[in-house]
Coordinates of C-alpha atoms in Angstrom, one line a residue:
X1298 CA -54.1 73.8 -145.4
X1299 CA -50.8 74.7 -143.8
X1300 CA -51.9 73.2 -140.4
X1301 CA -52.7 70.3 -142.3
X1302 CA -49.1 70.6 -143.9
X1303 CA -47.4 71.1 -141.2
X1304 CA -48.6 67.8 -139.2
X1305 CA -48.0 65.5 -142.3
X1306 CA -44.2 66.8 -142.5
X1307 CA -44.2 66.2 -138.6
X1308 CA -44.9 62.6 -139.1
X1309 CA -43.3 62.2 -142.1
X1310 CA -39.9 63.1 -141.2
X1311 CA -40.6 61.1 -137.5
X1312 CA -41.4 57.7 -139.8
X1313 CA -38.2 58.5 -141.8
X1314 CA -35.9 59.2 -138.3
X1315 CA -37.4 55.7 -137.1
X1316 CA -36.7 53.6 -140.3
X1317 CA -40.1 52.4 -139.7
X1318 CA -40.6 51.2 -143.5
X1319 CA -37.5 49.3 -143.7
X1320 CA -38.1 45.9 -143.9
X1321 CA -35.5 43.6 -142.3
X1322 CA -35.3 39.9 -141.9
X1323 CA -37.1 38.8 -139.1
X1324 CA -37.8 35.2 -138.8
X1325 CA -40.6 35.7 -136.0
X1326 CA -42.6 37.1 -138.9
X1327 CA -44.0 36.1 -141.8
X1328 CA -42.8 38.0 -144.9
X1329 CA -44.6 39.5 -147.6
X1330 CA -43.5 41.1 -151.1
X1331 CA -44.8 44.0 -153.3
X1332 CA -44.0 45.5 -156.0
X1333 CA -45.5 47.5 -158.2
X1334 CA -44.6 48.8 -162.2
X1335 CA -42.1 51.0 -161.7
X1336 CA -42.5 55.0 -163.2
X1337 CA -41.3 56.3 -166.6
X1338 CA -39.1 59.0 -165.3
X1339 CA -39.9 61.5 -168.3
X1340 CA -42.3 63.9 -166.5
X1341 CA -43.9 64.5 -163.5
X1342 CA -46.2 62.6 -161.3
X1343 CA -50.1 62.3 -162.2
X1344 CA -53.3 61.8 -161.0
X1345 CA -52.2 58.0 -162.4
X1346 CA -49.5 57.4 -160.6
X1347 CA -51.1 58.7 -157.4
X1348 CA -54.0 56.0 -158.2
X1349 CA -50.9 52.7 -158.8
X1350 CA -48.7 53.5 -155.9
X1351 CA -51.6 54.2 -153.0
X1352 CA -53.3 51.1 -154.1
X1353 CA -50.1 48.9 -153.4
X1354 CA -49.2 51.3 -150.3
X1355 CA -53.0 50.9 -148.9
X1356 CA -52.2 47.0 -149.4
X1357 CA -48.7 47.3 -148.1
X1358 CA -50.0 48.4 -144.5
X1359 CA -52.7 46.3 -144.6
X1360 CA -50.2 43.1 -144.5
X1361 CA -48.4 45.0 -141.6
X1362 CA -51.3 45.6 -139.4
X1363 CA -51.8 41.6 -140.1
X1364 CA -48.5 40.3 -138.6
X1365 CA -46.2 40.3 -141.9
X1366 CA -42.6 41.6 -142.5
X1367 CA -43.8 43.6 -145.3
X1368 CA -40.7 45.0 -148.4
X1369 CA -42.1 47.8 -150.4
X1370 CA -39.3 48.5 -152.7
X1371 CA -39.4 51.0 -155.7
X1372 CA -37.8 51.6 -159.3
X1373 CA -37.3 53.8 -162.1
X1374 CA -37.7 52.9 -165.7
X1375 CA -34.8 54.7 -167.0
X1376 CA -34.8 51.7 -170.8
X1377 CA -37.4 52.0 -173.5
X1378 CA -38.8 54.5 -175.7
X1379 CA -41.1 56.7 -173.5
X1380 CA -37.5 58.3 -172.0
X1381 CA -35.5 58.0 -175.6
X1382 CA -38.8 59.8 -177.4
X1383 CA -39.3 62.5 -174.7
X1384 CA -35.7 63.8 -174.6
X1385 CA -35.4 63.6 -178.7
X1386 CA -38.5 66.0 -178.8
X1387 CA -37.1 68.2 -176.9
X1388 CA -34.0 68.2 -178.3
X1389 CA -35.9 69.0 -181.5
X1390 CA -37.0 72.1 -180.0
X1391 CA -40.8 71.0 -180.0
X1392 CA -42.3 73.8 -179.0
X1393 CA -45.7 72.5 -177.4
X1394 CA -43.7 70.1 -175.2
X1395 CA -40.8 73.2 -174.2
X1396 CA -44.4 75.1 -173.1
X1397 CA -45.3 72.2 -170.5
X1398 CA -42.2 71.9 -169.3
X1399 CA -41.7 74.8 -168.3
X1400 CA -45.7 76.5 -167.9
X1401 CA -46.8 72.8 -166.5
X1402 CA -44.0 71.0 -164.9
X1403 CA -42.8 73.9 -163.4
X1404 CA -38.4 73.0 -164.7
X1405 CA -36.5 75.7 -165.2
X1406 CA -35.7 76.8 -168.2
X1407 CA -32.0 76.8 -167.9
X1408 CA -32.1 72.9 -166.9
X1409 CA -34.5 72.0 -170.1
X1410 CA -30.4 71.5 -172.1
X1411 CA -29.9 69.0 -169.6
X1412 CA -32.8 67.1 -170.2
X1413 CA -32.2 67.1 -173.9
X1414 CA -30.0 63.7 -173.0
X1415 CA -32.1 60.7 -172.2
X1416 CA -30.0 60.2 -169.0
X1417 CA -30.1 63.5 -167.8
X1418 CA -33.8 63.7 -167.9
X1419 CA -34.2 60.4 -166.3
X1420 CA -32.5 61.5 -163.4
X1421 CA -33.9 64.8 -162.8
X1422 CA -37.7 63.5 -162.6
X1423 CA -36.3 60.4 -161.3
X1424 CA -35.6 62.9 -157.9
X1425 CA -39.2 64.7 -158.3
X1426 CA -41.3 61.8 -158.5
X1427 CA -39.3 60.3 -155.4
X1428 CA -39.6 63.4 -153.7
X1429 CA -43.0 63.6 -154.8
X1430 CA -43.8 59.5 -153.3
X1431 CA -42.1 61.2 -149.7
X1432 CA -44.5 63.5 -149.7
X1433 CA -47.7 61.6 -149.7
X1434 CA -46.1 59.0 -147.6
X1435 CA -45.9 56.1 -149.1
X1436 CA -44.4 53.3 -147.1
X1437 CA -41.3 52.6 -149.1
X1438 CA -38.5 51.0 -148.1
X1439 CA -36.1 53.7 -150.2
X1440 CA -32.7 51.5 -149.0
X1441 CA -34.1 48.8 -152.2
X1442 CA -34.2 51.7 -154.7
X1443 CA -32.7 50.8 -158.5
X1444 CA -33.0 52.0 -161.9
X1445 CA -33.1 49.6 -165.0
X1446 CA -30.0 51.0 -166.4
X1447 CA -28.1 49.3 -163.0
X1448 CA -25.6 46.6 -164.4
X1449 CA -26.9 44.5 -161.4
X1450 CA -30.5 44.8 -162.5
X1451 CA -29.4 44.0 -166.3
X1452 CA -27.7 41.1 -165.7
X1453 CA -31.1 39.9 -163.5
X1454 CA -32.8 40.5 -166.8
X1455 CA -30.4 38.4 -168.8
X1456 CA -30.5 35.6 -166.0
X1457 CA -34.5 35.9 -166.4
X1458 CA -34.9 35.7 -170.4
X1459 CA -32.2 33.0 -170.4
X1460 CA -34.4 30.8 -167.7
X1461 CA -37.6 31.6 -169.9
X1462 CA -35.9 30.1 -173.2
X1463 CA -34.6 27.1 -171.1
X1464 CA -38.7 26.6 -170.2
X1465 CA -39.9 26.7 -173.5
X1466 CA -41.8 30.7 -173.3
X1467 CA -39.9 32.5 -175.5
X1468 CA -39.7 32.2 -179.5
X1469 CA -38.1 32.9 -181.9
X1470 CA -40.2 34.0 -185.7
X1471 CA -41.9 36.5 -187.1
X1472 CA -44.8 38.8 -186.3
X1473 CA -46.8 42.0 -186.8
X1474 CA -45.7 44.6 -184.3
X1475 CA -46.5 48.6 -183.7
X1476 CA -43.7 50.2 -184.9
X1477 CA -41.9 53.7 -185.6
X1478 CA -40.7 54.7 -188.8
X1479 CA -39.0 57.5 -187.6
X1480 CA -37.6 55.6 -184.3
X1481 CA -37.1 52.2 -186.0
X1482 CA -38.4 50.0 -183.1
X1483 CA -41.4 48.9 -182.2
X1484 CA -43.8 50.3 -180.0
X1485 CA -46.3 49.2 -177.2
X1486 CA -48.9 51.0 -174.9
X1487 CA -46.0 52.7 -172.6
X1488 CA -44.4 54.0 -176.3
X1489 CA -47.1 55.9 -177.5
X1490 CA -48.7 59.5 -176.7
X1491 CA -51.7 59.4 -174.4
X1492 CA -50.3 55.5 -173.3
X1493 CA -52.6 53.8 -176.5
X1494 CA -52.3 50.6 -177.1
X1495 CA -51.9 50.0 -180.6
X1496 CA -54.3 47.1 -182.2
X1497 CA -53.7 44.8 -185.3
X1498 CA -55.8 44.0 -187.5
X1499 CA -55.5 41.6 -190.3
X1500 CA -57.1 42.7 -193.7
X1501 CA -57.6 40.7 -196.6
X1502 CA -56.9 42.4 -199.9
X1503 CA -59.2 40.9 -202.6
X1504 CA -57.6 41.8 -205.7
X1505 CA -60.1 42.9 -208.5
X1506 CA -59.0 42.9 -211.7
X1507 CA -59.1 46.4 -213.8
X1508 CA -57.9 45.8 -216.7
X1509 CA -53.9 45.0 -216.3
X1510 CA -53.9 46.2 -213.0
X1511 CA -55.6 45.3 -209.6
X1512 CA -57.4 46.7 -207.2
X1513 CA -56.9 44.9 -204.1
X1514 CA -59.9 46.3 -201.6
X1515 CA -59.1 45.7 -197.6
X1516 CA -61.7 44.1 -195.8
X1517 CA -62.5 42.3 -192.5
X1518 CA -65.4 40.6 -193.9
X1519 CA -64.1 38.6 -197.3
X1520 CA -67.1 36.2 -196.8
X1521 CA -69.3 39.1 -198.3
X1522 CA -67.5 39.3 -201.4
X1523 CA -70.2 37.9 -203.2
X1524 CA -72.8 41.0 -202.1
X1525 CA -70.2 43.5 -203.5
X1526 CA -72.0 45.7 -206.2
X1527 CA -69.3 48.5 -206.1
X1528 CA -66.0 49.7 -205.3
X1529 CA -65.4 53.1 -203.6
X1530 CA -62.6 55.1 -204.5
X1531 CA -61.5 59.1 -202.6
X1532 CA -61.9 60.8 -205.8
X1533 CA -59.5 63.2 -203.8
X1534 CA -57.2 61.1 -202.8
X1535 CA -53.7 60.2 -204.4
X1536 CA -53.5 56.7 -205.6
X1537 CA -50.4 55.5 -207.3
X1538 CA -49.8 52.5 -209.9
X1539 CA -47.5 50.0 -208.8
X1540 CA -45.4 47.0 -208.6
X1541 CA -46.3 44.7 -205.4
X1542 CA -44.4 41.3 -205.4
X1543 CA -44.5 41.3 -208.8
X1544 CA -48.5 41.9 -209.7
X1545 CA -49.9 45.5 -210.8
X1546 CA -51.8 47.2 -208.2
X1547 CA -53.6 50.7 -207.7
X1548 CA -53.6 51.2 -204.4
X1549 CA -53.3 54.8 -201.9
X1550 CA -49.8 56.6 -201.6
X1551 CA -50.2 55.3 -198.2
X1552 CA -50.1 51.7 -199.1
X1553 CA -47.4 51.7 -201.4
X1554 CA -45.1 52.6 -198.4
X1555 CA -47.1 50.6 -195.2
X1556 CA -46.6 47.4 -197.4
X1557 CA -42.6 47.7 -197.3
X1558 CA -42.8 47.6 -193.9
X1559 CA -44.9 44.0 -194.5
X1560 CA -42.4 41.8 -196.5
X1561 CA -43.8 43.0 -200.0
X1562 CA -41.4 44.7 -202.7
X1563 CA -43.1 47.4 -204.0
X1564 CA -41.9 49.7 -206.7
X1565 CA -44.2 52.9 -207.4
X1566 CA -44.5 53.3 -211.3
X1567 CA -46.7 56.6 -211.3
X1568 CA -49.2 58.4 -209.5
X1569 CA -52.9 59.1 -210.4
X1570 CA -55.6 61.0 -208.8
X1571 CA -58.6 59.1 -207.5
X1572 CA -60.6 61.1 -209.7
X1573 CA -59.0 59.5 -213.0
X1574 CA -60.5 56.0 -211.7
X1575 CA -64.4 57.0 -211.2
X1576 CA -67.1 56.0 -213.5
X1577 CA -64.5 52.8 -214.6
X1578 CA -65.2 49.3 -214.0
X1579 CA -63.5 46.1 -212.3
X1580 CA -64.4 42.3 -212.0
X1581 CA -65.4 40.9 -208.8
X1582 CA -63.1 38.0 -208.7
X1583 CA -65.6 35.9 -206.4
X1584 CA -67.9 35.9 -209.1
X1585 CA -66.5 37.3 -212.5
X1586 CA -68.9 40.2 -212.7
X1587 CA -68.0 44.1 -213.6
X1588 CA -68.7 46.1 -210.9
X1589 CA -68.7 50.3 -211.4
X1590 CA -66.1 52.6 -209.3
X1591 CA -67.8 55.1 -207.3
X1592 CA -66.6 58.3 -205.8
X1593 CA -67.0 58.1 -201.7
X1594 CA -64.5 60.3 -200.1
X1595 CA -65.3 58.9 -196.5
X1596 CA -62.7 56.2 -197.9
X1597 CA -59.4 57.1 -195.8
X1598 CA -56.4 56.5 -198.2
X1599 CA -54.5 56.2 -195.2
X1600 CA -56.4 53.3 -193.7
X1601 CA -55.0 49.7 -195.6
X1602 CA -55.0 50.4 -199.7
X1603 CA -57.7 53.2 -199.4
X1604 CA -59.6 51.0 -201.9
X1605 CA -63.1 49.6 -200.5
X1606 CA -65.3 46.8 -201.6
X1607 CA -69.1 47.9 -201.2
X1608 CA -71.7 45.4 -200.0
X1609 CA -74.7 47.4 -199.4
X1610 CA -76.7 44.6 -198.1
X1611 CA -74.8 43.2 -195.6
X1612 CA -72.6 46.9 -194.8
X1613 CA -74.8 50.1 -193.4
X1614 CA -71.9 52.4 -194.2
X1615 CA -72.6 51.0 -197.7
X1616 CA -76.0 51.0 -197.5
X1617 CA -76.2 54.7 -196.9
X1618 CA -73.4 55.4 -199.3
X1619 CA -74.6 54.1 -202.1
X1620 CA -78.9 55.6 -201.8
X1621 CA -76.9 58.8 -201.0
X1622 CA -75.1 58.6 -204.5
X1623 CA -78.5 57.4 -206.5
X1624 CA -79.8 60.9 -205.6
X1625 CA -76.5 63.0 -206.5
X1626 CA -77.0 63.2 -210.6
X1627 CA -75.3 66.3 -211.0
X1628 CA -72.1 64.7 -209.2
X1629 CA -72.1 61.7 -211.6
X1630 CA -72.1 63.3 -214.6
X1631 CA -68.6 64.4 -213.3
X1632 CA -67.0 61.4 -213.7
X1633 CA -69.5 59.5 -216.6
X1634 CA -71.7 58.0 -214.9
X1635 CA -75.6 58.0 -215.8
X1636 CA -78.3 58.6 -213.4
X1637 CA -79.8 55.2 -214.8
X1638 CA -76.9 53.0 -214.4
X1639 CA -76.1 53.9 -210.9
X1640 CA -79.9 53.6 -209.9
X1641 CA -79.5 50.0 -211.2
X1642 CA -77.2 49.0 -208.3
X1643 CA -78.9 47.0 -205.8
X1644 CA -78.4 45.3 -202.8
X1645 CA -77.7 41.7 -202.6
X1646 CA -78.5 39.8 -199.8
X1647 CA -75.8 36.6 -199.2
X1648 CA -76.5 35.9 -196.0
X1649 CA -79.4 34.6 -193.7
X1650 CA -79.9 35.8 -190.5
X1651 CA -82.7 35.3 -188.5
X1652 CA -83.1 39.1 -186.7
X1653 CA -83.2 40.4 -190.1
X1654 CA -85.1 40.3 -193.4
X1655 CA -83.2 39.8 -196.8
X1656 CA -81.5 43.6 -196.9
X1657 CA -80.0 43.2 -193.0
X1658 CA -78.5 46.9 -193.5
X1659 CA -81.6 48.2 -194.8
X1660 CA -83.6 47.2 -191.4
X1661 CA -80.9 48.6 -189.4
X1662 CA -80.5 51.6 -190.9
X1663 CA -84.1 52.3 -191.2
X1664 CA -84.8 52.1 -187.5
X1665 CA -82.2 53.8 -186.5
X1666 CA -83.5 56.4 -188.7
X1667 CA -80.4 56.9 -190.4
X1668 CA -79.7 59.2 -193.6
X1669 CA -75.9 60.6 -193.7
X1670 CA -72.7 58.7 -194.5
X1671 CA -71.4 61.0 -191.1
X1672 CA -74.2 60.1 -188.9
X1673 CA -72.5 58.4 -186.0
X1674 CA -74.8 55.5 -185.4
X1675 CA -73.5 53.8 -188.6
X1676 CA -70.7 52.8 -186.1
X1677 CA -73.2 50.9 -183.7
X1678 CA -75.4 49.9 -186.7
X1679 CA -72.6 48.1 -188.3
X1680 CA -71.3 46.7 -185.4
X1681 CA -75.2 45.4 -184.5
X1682 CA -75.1 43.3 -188.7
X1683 CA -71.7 42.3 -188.0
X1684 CA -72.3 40.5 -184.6
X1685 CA -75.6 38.8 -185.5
X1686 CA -74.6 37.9 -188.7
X1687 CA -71.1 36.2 -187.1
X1688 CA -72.8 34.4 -184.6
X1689 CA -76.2 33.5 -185.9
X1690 CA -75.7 34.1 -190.2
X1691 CA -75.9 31.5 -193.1
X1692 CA -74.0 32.2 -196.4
X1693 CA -76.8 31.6 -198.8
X1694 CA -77.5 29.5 -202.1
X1695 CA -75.6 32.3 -204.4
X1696 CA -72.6 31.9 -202.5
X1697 CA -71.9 28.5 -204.0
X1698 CA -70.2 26.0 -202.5
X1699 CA -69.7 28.0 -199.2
X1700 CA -73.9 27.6 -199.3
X1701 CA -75.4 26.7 -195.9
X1702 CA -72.2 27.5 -193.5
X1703 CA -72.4 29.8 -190.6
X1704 CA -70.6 33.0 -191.1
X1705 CA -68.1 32.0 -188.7
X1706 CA -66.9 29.7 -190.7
X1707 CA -67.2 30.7 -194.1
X1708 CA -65.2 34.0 -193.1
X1709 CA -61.6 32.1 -192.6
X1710 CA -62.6 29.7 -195.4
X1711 CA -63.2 32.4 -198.1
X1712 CA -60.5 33.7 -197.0
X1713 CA -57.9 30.7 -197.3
X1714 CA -59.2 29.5 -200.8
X1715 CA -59.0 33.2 -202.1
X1716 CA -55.8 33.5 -200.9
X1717 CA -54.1 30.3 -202.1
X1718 CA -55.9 30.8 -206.0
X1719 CA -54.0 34.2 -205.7
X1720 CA -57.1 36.0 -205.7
X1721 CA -56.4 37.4 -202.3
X1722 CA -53.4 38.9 -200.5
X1723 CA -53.2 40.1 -196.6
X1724 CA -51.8 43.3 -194.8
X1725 CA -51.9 44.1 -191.4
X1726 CA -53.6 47.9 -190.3
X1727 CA -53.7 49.3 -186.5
X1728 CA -57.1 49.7 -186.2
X1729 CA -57.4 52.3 -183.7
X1730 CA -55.1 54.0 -186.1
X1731 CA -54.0 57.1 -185.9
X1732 CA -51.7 55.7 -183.0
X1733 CA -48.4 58.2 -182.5
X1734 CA -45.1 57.1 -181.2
X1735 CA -43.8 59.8 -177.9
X1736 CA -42.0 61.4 -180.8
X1737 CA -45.1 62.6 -182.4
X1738 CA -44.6 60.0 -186.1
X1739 CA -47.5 58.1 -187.0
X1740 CA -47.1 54.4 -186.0
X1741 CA -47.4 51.8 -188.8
X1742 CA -47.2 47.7 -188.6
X1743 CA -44.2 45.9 -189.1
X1744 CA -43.5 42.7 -190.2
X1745 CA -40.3 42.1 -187.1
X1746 CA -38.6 39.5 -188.6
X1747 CA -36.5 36.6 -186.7
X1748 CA -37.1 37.7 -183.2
X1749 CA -37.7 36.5 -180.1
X1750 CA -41.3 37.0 -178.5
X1751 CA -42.8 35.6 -175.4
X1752 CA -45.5 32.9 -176.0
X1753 CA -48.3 33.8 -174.1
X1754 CA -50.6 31.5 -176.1
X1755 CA -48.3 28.3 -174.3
X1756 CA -50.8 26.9 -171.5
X1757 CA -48.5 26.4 -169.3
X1758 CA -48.7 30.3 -168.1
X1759 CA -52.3 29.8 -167.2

């Protein structure tokens, strides 16, 4: 391997002597540009980074071997969180990150002060990654180096958001975002650990009615409010009684502060357990009938209210759930619930589907031989009702007047008329929750207010 060594550094330093990378005008030629996303300088080089910059340094010679005057220049992402979060943690003395700085990327301990400011750590792996680019020989023309933090390259950024209003791209409103209640901004892919992307989903909170107070259940699916036989509840979860926009809700400890992030003035009254609200009843609003509340602790208080509608015929989750519960009698007596009323709960079928017969969940659970509420093929199971159901499903005859629509269109309409009889709210969950911000808080979704956002549903960027 030292050979080896020893012949790369040979040519290495003989292409940097000859400036052979650095592209000049040259009208004999024709020219070609790349550029590539520049690095986060917050840590080291990886396997990642290897993968980006060889692909556009492959290309790069490529074009020159082809006759082209061929720039290659190269940046440093000094703005944005991923910096900001990496030198706060360590400033906080977090004690898993101190470890791989100094066990995995190799700085001395003396120099981790220094990083503790965002600028200071930008700089230093701003050098090891450029060192570290040298090294494997990428074809860079280093004399077109920046950072973003350059006033030249800021005022090309003002200069390029000012051109995009002129056009037309940009917005100004308001939207759902990822965001970081301990940073206060919000965050993208780049912004959280392990580079996730966080996803939005948009619940709708039906609001069942128990007796003063509501229990608004999240759900993707409010066309199947009219199979719900149930509601699930965490019987060990914290719940708390509250004041949202002015209505009475029971809804997770969770909730109560997610929806202040979401326009809604909330004012906790109390707290309860979930324990206190098992073996009690609420209306379905859809239909006016009392349904019971069941214990279920796969509910996740922290996902949306932590309140769930169950529709066993249409939901294998549910389906499972609820034969599992017919066979725990010991359990119900718990919260005063009799063998015989919860054996009385059966599955309603609302919607027609032609791979199916009138339970769809039953059929799919059933051959996919299913029995626990933690076997992991529930996740494909549901996923299998959902997308034949969407694309092929009719709402059927006890659905009323939403009787003979596909599911595809029932869903928003549901939806809309629940919505503007007040029977329905919305709220916005990441689904691939949890997602963490690069300082190690749980992100949430914001309602970001008055703001300017790029259109990319305007059809004039296709």
């Amino acid at each position: 391997m030292e050979f080896l060594r020893k012949i790369e550094e040979k040519w290495q330093k003989r292409w940097e002597e000859a400036r052979i990378f650095e592209a000049n005008p040259d009208s004999s030629k024709p020219k070609f540009y790349i550029t590539v996303a520049y690095p986060y300088p917050n840590s080291p080089q990886h396997i990642g980074h290897a993968r980006t910059y060889t692909m556009a340094d492959v290309y790069a010679r490529y074009m020159r071997m082809q006759g082209y005057n061929v720039l290659l220049p190269m940046a440093f992402h000094y703005t944005g969180t991923p910096v900001l979060a990496m030198a706060k943690r360590l400033a906080e003395k977090d004690h898993d990150l101190m470890e791989d700085f100094i066990n995995v990327y190799k700085v001395p301990e003396e120099k981790l002060e220094e990083l503790t400011d965002p600028l200071g750590m930008a700089r230093y792996f701003h050098e090891e990654i450029k060192e570290g680019m040298k090294r494997i020989g990428y074809s860079i023309d280093w004399r077109r180096e920046f950072t973003t933090v350059d006033p030249q390259y800021n005022r090309f950024i003002e200069w390029q958001f000012k051109k995009l209003r002129e056009k037309g791209y940009i917005k100004r409103g308001s939207h759902p975002v990822g965001w970081c209640p301990k940073d206060g901004n919000p965050v993208g892919q780049h912004d959280t650990q392990g580079d996730v992307e966080p996803e939005i989903g948009e619940f709708t909170l039906i609001k069942f009615k128990h007796g003063e107070w509501v229990l608004p259940t999240a759900t993707l699916r409010p066309e199947t409010v009219f199979g719900v036989t149930n509601i699930w509840i965490n019987p060990k979860a914290k719940y708390v009684k509250a004041t949202v926009d002015g209505e009475k809700w029971i809804i997770s400890q969770e909730c109560a502060e997610k929806l202040t992030y979401q326009n809604h003035k909330v004012a906790v009254l109390e707290g309860l357990e979930g324990k206190e609200l098992v073996g009690e009843k609420a209306e379905n609003p859809a239909t006016n009938e009392e349904i019971y509340i069941l214990p279920a602790e796969f509910v996740d208080p922290k996902n949306a209210t932590g309140v769930v509608m169950s529709v066993p015929g249409h939901a294998p989750y549910d389906y499972v759930a609820l034969e599992n519960i017919k066979s725990e009698t010991a359990r119900l007596g718990e919260y005063g619930l009799t063998a015989e009323a919860i054996k009385s709960i059966e599955a309603i079928s609302i919607i027609e589907a032609p791979q199916y017969s009138e339970i769809p969940a039953a059929d799919v659970v059933r051959r996919m031989g299913i029995k626990e509420q933690t076997d992991p093929k529930l996740e494909d199971a549901t996923k299998e009702v959902y997308r034949h159901e969407f694309h092929s499903g009719k709402m059927k005859s006890n659905t009323g007047k939403y009787a003979g629509l596909l599911v595809a269109e029932a869903k928003e309409k549901v939806k809309q008329d629940l919505i503007a009889s007040e029977k329905a709210a919305t709220m916005y969950e990441l689904l691939n929750r949890p997602v963490r911000c690069r300082c190690g808080a749980e992100c949430v979704v914001k309602i970001f207010e008055d703001q300017w956002f790029i259109d990319y549903g305007n059809p004039e960027w296709k």
